[in-house]
PDB file of C-alpha atoms in Angstrom:
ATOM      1  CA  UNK R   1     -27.915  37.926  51.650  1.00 49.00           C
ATOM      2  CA  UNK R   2     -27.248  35.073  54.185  1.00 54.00           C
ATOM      3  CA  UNK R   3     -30.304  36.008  56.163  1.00 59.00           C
ATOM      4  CA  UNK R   4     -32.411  36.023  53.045  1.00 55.00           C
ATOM      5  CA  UNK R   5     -31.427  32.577  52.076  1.00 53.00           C
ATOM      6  CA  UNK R   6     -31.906  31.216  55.037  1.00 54.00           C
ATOM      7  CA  UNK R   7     -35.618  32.245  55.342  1.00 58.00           C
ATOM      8  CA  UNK R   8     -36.026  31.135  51.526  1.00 54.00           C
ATOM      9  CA  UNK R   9     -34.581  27.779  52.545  1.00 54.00           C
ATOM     10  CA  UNK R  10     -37.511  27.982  55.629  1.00 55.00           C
ATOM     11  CA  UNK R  11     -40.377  29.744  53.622  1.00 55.00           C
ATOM     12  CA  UNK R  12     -42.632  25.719  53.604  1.00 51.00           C
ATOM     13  CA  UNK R  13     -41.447  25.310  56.873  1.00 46.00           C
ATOM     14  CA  UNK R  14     -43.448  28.204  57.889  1.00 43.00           C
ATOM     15  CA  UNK R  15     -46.699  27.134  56.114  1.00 45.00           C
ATOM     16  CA  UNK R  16     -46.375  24.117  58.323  1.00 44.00           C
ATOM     17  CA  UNK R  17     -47.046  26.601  61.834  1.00 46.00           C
ATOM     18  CA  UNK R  18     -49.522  25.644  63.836  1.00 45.00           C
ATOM     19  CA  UNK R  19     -50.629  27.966  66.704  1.00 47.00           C
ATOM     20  CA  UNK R  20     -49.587  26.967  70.285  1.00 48.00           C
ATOM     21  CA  UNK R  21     -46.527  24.919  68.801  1.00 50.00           C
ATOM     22  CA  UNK R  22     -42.887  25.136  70.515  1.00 52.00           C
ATOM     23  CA  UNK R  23     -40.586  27.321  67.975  1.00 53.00           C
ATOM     24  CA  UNK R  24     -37.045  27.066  67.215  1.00 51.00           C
ATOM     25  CA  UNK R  25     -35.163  30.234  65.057  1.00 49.00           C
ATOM     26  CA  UNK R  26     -36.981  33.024  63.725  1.00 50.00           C
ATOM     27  CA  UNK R  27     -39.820  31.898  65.558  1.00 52.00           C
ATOM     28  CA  UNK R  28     -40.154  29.274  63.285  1.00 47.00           C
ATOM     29  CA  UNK R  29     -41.873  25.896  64.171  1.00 49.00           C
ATOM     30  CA  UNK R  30     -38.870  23.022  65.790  1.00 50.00           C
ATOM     31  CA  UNK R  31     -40.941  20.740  64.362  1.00 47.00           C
ATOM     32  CA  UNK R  32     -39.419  21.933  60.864  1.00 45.00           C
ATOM     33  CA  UNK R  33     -35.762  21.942  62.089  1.00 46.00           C
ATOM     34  CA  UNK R  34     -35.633  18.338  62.315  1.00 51.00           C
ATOM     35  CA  UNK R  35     -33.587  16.522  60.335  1.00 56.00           C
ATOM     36  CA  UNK R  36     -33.278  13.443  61.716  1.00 54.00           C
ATOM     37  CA  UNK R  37     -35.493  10.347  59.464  1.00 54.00           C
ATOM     38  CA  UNK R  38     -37.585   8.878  61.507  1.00 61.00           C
ATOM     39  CA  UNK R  39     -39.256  11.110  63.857  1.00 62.00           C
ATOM     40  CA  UNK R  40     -42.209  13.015  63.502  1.00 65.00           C
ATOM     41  CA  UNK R  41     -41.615  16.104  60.799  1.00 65.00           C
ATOM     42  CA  UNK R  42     -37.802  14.849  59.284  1.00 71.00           C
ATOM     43  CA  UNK R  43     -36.562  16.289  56.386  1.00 76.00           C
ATOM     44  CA  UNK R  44     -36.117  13.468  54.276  1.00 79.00           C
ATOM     45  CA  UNK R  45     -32.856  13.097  51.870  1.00 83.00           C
ATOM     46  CA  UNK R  46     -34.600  14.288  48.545  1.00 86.00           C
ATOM     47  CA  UNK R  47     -36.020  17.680  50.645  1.00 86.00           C
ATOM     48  CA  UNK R  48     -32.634  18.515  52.048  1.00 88.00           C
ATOM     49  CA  UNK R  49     -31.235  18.227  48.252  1.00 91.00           C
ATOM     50  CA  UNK R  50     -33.297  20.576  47.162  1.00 92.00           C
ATOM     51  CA  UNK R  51     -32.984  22.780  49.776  1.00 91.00           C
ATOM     52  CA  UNK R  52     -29.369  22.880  49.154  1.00 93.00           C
ATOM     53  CA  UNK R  53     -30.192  23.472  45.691  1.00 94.00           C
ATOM     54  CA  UNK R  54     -32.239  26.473  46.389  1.00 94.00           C
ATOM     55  CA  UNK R  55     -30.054  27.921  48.672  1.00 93.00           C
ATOM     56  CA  UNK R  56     -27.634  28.033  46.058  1.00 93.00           C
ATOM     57  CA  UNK R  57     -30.084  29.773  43.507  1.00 94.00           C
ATOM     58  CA  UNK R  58     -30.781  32.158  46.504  1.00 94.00           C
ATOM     59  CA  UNK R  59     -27.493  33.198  46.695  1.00 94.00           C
ATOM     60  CA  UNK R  60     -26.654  34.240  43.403  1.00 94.00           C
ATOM     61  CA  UNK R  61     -23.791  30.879  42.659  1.00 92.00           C
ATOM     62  CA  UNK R  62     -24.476  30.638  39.122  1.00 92.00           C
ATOM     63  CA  UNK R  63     -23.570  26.711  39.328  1.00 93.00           C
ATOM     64  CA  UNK R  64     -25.312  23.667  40.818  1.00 94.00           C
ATOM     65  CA  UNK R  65     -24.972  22.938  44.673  1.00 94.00           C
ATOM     66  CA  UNK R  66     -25.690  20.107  46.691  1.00 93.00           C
ATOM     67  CA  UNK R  67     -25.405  18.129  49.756  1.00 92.00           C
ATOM     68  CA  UNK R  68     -22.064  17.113  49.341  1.00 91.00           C
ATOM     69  CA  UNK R  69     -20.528  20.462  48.536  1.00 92.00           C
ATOM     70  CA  UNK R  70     -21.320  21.573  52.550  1.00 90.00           C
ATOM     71  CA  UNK R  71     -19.550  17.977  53.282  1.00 89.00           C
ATOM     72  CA  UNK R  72     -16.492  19.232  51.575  1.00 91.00           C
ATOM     73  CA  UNK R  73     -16.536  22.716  52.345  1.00 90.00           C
ATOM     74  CA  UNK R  74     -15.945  21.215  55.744  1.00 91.00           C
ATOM     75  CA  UNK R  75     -12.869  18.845  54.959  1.00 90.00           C
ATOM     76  CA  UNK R  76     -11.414  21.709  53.687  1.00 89.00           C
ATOM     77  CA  UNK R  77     -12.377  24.544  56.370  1.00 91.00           C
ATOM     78  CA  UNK R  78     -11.110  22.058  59.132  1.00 91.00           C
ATOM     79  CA  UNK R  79      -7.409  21.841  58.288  1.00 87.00           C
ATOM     80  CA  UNK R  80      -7.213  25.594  57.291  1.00 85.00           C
ATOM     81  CA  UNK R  81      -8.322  25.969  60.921  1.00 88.00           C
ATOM     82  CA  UNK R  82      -5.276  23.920  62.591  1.00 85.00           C
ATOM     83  CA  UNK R  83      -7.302  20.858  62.712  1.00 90.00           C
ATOM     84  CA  UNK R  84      -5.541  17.652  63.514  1.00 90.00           C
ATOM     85  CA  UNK R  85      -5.716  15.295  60.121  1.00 90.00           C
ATOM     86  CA  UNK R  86      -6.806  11.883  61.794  1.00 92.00           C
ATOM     87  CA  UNK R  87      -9.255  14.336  63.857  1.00 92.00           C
ATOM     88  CA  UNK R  88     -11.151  15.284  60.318  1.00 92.00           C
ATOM     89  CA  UNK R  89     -10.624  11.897  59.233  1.00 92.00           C
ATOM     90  CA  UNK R  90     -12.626  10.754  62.223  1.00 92.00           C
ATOM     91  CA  UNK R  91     -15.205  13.493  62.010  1.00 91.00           C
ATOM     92  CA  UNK R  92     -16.113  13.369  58.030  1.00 90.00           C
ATOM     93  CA  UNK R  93     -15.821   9.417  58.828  1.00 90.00           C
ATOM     94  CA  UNK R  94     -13.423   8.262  56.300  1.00 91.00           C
ATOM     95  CA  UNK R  95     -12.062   4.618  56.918  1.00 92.00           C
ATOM     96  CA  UNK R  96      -8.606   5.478  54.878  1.00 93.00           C
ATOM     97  CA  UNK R  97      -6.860   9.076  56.238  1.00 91.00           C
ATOM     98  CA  UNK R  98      -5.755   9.287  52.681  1.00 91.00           C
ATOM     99  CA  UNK R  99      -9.338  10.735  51.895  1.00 90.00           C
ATOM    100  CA  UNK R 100      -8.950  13.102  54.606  1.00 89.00           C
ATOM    101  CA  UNK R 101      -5.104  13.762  53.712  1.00 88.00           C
ATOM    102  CA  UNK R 102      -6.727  15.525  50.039  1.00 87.00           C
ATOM    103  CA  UNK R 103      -8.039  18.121  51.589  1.00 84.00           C
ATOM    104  CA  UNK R 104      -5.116  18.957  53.814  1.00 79.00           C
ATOM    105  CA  UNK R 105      -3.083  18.767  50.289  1.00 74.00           C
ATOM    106  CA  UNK R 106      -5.445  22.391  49.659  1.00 61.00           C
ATOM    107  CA  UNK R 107      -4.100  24.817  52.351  1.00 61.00           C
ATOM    108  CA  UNK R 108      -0.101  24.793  52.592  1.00 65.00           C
ATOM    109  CA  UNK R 109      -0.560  27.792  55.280  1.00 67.00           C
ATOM    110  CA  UNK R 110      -1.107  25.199  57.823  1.00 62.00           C
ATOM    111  CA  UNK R 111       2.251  24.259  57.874  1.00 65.00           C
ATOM    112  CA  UNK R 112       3.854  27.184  57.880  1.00 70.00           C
ATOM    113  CA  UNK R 113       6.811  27.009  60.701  1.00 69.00           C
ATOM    114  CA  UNK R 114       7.310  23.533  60.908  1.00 71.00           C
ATOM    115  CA  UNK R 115      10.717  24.117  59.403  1.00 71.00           C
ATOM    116  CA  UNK R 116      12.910  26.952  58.924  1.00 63.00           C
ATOM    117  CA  UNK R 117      15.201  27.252  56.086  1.00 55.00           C
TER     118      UNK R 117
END
């Protein structure tokens, strides 16, 4: 299922092949990997929003996605993985660790063994 999202969320990008051009993943063009605004070929906000959103169709969710859900996903995969807290803070960019403390709140596995009764 992952592999067939993934070439949904690429099916314009390959329209956009052009022959002799460098390729990145699935031989599709690099060009269409960038995402960065401002150079030649970016994905622009509004085109990675509804790429989410397809992606999300794709796989079967049955509720909206969007950017911000992968943002989050990530605040909460981090400290599930042992992640430091001001590390994520630093990463996700939050100014106040108390928005990166919430998602720590989420997975009390981490701190399993700090104490023993």
């Amino acid at each position: 299922m992952a592999d067939q999202a993934w070439r949904a969320l690429h099916a314009p990008a390959a329209r956009r092949r052009t022959p002799g051009a460098a390729t990145g993943p699935a031989g599709l063009p690099a060009v269409a990997l960038r995402v960065f605004l401002g150079t030649p070929g970016a994905i622009t906000p509004s085109a990675i929003r509804k790429l989410t959103a397809r992606a999300g169709r794709v796989a079967g969710l049955g509720f909206p996605v969007h950017p911000h859900m992968l943002r989050r996903a990530c605040g909460f995969k981090l400290p599930n993985d042992g992640q430091d807290t001001r590390a994520i803070q630093h990463y996700l960019g939050h100014q106040n660790i108390q928005h990166s403390v919430r998602y720590t709140e989420l997975s009390p596995d981490r701190f399993k063994g700090f104490s023993r009764d």
